[in-house]
mmCIF file of C-alpha atoms and ligand atoms in Angstrom:
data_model
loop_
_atom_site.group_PDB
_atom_site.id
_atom_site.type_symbol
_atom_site.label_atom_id
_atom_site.label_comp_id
_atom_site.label_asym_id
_atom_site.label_seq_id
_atom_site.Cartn_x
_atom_site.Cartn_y
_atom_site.Cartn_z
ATOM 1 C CA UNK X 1283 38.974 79.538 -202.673
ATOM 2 C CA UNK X 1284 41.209 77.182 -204.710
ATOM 3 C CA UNK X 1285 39.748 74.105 -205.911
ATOM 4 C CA UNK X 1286 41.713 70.682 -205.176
ATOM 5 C CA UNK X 1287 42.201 67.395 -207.570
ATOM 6 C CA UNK X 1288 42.129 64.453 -205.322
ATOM 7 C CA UNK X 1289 39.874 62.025 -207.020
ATOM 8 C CA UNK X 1290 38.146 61.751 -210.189
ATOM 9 C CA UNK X 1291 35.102 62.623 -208.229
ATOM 10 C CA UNK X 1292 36.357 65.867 -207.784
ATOM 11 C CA UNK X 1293 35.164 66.401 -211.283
ATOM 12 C CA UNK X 1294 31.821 66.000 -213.172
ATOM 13 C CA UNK X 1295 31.366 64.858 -216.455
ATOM 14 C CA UNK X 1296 31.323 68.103 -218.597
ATOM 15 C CA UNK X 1297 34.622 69.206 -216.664
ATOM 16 C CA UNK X 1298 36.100 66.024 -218.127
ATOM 17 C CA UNK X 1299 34.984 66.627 -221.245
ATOM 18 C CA UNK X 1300 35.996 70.499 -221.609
ATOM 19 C CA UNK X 1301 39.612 69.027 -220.052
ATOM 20 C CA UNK X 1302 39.782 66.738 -222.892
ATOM 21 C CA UNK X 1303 39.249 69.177 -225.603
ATOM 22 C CA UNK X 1304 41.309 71.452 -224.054
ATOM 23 C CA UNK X 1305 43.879 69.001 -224.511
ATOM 24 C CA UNK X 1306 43.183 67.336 -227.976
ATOM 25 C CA UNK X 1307 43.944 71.111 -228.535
ATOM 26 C CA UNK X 1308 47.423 70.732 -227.161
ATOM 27 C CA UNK X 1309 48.024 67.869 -229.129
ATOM 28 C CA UNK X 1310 46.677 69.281 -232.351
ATOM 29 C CA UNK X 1311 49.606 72.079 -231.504
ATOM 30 C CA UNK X 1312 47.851 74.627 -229.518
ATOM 31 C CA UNK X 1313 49.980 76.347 -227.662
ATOM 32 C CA UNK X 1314 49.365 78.806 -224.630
ATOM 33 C CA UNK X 1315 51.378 80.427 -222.112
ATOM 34 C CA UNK X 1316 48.460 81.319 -219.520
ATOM 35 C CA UNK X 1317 50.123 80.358 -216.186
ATOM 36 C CA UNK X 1318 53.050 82.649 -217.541
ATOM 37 C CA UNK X 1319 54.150 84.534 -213.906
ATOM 38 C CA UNK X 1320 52.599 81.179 -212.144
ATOM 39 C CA UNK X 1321 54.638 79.079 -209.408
ATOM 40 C CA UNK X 1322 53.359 75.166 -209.769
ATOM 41 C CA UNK X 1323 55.610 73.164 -207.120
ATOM 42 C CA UNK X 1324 55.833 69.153 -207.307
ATOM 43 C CA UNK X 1325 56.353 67.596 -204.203
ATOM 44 C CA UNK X 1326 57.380 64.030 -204.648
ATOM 45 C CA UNK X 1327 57.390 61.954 -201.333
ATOM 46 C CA UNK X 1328 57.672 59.096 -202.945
ATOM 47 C CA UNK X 1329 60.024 58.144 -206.161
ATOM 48 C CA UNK X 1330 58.331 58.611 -209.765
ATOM 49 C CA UNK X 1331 59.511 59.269 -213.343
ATOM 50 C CA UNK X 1332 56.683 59.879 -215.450
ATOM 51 C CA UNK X 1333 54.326 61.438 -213.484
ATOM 52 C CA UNK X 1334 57.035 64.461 -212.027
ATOM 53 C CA UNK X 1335 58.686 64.691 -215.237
ATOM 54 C CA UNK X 1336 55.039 65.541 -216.919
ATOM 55 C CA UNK X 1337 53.805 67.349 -214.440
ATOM 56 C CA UNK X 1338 57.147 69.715 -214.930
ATOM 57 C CA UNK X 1339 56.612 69.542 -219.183
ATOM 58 C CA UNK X 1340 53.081 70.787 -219.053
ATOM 59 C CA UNK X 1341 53.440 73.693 -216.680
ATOM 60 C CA UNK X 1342 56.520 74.954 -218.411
ATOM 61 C CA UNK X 1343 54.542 74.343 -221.920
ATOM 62 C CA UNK X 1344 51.916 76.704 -220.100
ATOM 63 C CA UNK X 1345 54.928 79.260 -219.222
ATOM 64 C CA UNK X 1346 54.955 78.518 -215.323
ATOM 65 C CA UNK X 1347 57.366 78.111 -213.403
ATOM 66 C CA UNK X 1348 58.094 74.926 -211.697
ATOM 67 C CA UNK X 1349 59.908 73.834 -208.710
ATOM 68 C CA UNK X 1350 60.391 70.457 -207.845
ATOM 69 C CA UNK X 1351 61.543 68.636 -204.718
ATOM 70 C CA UNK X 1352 61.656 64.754 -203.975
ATOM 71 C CA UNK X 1353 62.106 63.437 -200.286
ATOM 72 C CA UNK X 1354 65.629 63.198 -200.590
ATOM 73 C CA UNK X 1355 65.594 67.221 -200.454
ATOM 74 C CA UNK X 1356 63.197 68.187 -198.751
ATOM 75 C CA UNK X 1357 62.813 68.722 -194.953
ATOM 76 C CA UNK X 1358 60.370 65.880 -194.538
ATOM 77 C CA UNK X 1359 63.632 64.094 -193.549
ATOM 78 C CA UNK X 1360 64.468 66.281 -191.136
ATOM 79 C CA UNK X 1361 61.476 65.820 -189.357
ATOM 80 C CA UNK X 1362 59.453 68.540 -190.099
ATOM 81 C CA UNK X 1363 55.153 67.610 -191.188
ATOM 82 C CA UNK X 1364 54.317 67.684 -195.027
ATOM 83 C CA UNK X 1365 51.951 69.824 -193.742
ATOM 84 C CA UNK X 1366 54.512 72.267 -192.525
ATOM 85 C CA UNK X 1367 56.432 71.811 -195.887
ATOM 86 C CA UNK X 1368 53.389 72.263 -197.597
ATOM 87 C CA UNK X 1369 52.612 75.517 -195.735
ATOM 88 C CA UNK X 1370 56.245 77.130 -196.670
ATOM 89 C CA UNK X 1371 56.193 76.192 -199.955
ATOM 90 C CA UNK X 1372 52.310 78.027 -200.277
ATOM 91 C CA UNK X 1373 53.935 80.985 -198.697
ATOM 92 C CA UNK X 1374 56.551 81.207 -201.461
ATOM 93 C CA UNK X 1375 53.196 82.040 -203.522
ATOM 94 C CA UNK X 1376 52.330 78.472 -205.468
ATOM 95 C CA UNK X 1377 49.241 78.607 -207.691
ATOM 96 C CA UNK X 1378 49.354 74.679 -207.413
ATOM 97 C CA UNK X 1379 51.301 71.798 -205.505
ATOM 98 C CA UNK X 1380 51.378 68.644 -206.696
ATOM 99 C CA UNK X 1381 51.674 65.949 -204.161
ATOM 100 C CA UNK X 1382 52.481 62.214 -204.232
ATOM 101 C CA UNK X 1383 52.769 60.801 -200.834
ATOM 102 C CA UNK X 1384 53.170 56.975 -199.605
ATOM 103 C CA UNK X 1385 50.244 57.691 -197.161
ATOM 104 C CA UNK X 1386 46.495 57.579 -198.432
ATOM 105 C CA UNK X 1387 44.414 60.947 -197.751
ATOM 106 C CA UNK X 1388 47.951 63.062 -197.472
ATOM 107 C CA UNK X 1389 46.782 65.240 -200.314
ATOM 108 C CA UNK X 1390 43.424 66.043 -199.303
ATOM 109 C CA UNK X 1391 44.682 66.813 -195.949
ATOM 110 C CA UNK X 1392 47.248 68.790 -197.440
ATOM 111 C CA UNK X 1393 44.499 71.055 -199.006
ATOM 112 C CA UNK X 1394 43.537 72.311 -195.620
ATOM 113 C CA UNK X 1395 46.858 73.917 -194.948
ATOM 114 C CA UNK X 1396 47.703 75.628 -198.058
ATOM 115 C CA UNK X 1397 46.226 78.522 -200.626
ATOM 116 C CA UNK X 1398 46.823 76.963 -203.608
ATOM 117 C CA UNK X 1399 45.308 74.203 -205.744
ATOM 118 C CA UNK X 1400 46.476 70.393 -204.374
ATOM 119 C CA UNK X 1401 46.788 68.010 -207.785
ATOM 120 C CA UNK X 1402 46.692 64.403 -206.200
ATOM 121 C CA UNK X 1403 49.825 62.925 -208.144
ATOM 122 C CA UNK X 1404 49.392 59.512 -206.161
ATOM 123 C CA UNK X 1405 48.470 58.786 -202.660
ATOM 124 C CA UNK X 1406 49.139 55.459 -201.591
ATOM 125 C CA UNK X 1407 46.976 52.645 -202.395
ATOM 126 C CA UNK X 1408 44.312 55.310 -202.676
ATOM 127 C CA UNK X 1409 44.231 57.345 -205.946
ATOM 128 C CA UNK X 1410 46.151 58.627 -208.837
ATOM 129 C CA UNK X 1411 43.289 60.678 -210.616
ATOM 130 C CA UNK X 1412 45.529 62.605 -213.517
ATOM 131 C CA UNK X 1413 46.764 58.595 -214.359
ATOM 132 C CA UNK X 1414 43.240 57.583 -215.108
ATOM 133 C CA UNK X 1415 42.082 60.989 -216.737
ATOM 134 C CA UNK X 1416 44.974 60.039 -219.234
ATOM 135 C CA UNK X 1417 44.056 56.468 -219.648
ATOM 136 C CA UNK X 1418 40.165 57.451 -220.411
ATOM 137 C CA UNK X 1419 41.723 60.346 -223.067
ATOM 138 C CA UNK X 1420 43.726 57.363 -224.447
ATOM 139 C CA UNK X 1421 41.028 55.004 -224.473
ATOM 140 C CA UNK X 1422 38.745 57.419 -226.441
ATOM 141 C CA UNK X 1423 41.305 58.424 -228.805
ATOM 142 C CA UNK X 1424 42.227 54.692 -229.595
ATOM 143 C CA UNK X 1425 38.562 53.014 -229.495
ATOM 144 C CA UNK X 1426 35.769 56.100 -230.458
ATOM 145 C CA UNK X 1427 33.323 55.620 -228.074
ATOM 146 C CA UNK X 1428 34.187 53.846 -224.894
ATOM 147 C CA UNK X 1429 30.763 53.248 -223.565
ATOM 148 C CA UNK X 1430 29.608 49.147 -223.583
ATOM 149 C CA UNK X 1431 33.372 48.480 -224.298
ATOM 150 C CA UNK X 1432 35.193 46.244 -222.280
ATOM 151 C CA UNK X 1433 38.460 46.629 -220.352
ATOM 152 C CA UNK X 1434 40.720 43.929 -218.773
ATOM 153 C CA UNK X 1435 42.797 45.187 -215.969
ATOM 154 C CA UNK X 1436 45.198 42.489 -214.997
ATOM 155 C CA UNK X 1437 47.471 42.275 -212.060
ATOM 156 C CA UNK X 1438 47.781 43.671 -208.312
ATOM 157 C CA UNK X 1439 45.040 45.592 -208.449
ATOM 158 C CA UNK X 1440 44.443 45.534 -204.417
ATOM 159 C CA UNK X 1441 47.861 47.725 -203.975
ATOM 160 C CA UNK X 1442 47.331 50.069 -207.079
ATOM 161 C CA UNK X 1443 46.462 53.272 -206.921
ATOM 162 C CA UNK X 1444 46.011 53.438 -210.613
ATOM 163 C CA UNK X 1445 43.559 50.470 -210.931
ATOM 164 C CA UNK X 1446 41.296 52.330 -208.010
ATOM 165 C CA UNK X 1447 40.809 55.453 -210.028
ATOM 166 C CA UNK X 1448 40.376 54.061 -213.198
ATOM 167 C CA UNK X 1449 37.779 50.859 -211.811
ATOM 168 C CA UNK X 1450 35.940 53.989 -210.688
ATOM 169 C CA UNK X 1451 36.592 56.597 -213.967
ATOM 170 C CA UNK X 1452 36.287 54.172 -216.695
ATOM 171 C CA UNK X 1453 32.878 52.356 -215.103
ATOM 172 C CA UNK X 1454 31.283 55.891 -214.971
ATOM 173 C CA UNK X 1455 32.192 56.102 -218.559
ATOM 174 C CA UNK X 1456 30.241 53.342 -219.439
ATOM 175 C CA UNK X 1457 32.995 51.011 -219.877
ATOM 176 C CA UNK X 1458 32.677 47.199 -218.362
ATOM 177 C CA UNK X 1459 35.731 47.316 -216.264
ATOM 178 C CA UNK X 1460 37.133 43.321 -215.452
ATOM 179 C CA UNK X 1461 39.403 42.771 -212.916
ATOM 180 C CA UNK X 1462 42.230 39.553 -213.463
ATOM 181 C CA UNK X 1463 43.960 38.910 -210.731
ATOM 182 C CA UNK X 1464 45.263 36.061 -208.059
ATOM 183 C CA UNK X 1465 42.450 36.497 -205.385
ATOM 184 C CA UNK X 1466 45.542 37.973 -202.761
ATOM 185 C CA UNK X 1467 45.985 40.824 -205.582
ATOM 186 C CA UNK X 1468 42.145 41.316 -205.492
ATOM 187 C CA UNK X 1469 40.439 43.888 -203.704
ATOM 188 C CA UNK X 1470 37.608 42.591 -200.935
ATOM 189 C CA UNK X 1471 34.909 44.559 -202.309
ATOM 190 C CA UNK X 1472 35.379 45.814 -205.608
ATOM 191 C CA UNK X 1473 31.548 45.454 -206.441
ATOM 192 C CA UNK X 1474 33.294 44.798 -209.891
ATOM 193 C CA UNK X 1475 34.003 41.119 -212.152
ATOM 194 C CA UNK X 1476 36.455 39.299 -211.843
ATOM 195 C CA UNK X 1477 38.990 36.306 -213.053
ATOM 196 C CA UNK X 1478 41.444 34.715 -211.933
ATOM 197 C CA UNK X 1479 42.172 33.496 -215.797
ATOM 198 C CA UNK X 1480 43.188 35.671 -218.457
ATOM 199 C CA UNK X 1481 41.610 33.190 -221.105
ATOM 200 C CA UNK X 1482 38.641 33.336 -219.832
ATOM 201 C CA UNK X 1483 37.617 36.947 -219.900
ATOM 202 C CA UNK X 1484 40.033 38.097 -223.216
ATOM 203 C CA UNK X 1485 37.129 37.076 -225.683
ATOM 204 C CA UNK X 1486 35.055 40.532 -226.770
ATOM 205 C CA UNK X 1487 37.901 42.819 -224.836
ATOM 206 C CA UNK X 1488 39.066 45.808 -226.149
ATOM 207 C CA UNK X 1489 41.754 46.899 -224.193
ATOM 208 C CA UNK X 1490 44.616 45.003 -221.292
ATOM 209 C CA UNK X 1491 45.675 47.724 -218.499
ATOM 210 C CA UNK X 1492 48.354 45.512 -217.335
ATOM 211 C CA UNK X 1493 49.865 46.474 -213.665
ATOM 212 C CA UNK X 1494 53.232 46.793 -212.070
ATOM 213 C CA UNK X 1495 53.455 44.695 -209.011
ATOM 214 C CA UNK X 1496 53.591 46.898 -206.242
ATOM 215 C CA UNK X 1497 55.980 45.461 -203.970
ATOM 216 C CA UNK X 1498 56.833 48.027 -201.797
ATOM 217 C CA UNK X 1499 53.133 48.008 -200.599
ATOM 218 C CA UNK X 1500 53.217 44.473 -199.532
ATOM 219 C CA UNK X 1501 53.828 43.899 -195.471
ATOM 220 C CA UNK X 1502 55.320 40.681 -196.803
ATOM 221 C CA UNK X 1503 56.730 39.236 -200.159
ATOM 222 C CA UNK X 1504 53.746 37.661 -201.967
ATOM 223 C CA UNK X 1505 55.940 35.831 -204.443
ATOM 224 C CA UNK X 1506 59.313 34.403 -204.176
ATOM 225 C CA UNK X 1507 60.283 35.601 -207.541
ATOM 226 C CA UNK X 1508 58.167 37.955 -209.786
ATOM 227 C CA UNK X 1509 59.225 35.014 -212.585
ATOM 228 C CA UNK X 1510 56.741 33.227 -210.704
ATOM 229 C CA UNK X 1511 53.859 35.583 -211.150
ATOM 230 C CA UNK X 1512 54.569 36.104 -214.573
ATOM 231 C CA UNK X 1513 54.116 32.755 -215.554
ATOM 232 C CA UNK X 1514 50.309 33.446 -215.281
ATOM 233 C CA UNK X 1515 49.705 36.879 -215.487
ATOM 234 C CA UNK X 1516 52.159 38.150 -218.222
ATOM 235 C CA UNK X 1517 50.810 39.645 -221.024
ATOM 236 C CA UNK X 1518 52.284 38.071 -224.097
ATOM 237 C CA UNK X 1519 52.209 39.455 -227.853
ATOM 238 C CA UNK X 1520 51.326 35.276 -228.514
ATOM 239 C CA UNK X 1521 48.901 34.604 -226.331
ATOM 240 C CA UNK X 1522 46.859 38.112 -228.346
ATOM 241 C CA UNK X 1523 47.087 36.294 -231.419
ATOM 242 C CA UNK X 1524 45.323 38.651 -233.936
ATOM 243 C CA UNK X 1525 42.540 40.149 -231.914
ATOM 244 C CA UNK X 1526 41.690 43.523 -231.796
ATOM 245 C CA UNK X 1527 42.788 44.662 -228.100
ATOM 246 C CA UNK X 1528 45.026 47.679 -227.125
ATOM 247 C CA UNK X 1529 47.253 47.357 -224.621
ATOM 248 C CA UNK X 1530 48.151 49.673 -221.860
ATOM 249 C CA UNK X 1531 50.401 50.276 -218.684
ATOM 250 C CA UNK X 1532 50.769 53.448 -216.572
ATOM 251 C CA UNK X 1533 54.567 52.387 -216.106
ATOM 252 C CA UNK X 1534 57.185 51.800 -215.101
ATOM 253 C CA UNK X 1535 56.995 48.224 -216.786
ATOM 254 C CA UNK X 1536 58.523 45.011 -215.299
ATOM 255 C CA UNK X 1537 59.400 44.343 -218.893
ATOM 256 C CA UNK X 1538 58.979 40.339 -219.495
ATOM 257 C CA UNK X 1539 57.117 40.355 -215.907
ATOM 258 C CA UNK X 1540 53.833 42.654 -217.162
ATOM 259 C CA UNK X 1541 54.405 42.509 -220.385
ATOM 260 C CA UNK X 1542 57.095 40.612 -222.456
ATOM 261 C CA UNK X 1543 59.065 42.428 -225.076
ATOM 262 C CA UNK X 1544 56.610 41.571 -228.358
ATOM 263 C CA UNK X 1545 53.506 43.057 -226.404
ATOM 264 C CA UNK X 1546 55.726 46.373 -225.472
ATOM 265 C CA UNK X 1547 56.172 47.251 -228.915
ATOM 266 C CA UNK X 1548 53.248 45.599 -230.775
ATOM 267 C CA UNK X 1549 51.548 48.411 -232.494
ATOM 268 C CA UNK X 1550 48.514 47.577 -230.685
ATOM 269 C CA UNK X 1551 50.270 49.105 -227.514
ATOM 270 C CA UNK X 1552 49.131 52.362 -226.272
ATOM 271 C CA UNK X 1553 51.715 52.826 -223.650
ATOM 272 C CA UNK X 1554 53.889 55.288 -225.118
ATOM 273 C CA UNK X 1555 50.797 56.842 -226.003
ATOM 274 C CA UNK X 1556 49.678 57.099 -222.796
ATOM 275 C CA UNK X 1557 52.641 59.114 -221.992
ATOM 276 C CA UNK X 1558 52.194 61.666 -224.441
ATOM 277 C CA UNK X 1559 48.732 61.845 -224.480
ATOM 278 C CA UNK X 1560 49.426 62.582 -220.381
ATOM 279 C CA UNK X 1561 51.433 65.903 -221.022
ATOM 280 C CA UNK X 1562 48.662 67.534 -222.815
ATOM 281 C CA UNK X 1563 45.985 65.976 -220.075
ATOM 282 C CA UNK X 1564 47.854 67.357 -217.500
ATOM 283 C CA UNK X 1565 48.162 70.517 -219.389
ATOM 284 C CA UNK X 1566 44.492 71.101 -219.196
ATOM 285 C CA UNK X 1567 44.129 70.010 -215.682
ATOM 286 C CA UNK X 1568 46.658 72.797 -214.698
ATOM 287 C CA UNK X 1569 45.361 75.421 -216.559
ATOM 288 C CA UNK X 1570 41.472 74.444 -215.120
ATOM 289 C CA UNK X 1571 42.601 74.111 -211.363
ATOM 290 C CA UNK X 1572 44.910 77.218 -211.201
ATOM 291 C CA UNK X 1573 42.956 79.723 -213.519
ATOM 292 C CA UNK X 1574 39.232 79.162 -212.684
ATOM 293 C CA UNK X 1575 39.681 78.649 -208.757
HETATM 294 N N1 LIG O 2734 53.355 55.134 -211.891
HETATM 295 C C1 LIG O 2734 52.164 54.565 -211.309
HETATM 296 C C2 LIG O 2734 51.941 55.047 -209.894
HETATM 297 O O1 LIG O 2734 52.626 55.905 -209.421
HETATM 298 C C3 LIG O 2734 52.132 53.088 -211.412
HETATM 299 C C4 LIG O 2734 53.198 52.339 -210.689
HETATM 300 O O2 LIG O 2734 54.030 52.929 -209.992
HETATM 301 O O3 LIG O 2734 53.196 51.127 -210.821
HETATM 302 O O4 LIG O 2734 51.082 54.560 -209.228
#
């Protein structure tokens, strides 16, 4: 029976790890073509650049074949259930379908209906567990050891997807996770700290995850302009000064809204890094979730 990838829970520790070595080997210039004769199919219900356009690198850098459709083209429009896409595109033969979906839970309901291996690529509000297996990789590879470290993670948090998996990945890595937010951006019960400041939790950080602002998850515009909620919660190259903090974003920036220009390309910023880094993470996750299952 195939094994699915909707949460970070999904996996245990020593799966992490042996998914992380697996792809510090990619990066080191490993290269293997084991899901050569392999189908992986993205379906994209929702829009995304990064995340599809990986997902397509790393299983043609394994030698699958890939197929990707986005809800423009595919029959979702036409009224027929993503279960019912789902189902077709698993009869074509699909070791693995990778699903982003505006709805969370579509992906693990998915996984009842089809043979091969779901990958989560974003549900809703809910998760986006390949995201926050990158940022951990990144994390490691930037600060050593992660564990007792603390992480800032700055913006709408309530609405991301992103900040849910990784409040959850990066706490069971040991890290102290800090949420800074406006309390309508905050989650109710996060059981995890928080600030409404930036100035007052920066001291001892390590790292900034800064956030887009998810507007199209918001029943109702929460700011007039997003001018006005960068004039507290932009991350600015000044404001850093010289300390010793990394700065990440999962994309796609609101440049001069998340982050203005001098934080994007400070050498202290990780988020091209992130990118890369992703291709080989999701590399291993592919290889794990269609070969061993
Ligand atoms: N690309 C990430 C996601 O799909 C972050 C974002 O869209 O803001 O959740």
């Amino acid at each position: 029976m195939a094994r699915h990838l909707t949460t970070t829970a999904d996996l245990t520790d020593d799966e992490i790890e042996a998914i992380f070595d697996e792809a510090n080997g990619y990066l080191e210039g490993q290269t293997n073509q084991k899901l050569r004769g392999r189908l992986v199919i993205n379906i994209f219900f929702e829009n995304s650049t990064r995340t599809r356009s990986s997902f397509e690198v790393a299983s043609r850098r394994l030698g699958a074949e890939v197929v990707s459709l986005d809800v423009a083209t595919s029959s979702e429009s036409k009224g027929e259930t993503i279960h019912d896409t789902a189902a077709n595109l698993d009869a074509m033969g699909a070791s693995a379908i990778v699903v982003r979906h505006k709805n969370a839970g579509a992906p693990k309901v998915l996984s009842k209906y089809v043979k091969a291996s779901v990958i989560n690529g974003g549900d809703g509000a809910h998760a986006h567990p390949t995201q926050a297996l990158l940022d951990l990789f990144t994390l490691r590879q930037a600060l050593g050891e992660v564990k007792g470290k603390k992480i800032l993670i700055v913006g709408d948090i309530k609405n991301s997807r992103v900040a849910n998996s990784n409040i959850k990945l990066l706490a069971r890595f040991g890290m102290e996770v800090v949420l800074v937010a406006p309390p309508h951006f905050l989650p109710k019960r996060s059981g995890v700290k928080s600030a409404w400041n930036i100035r007052e939790v920066i001291d001892g950080a390590s790292a900034i995850m800064s956030l887009r602002t998810q507007t199209e998850r918001h029943e109702q515009p929460i700011y007039a302009s997003l001018s006005d909620y960068a004039a507290n919660f932009k991350i600015a190259k000044e404001a850093l000064g010289d300390r010793d903090i990394f700065i990440m974003h999962p994309g796609p920036v609101h440049r001069n809204i998340d982050l203005d220009d001098g934080a994007l390309s400070d050498p202290r910023s990780l988020v091209l890094r992130q990118v890369h880094n992703g291709v080989a993470v999701r590399m291993a996750i592919l290889s794990k979730f269609v070969l061993e299952y």
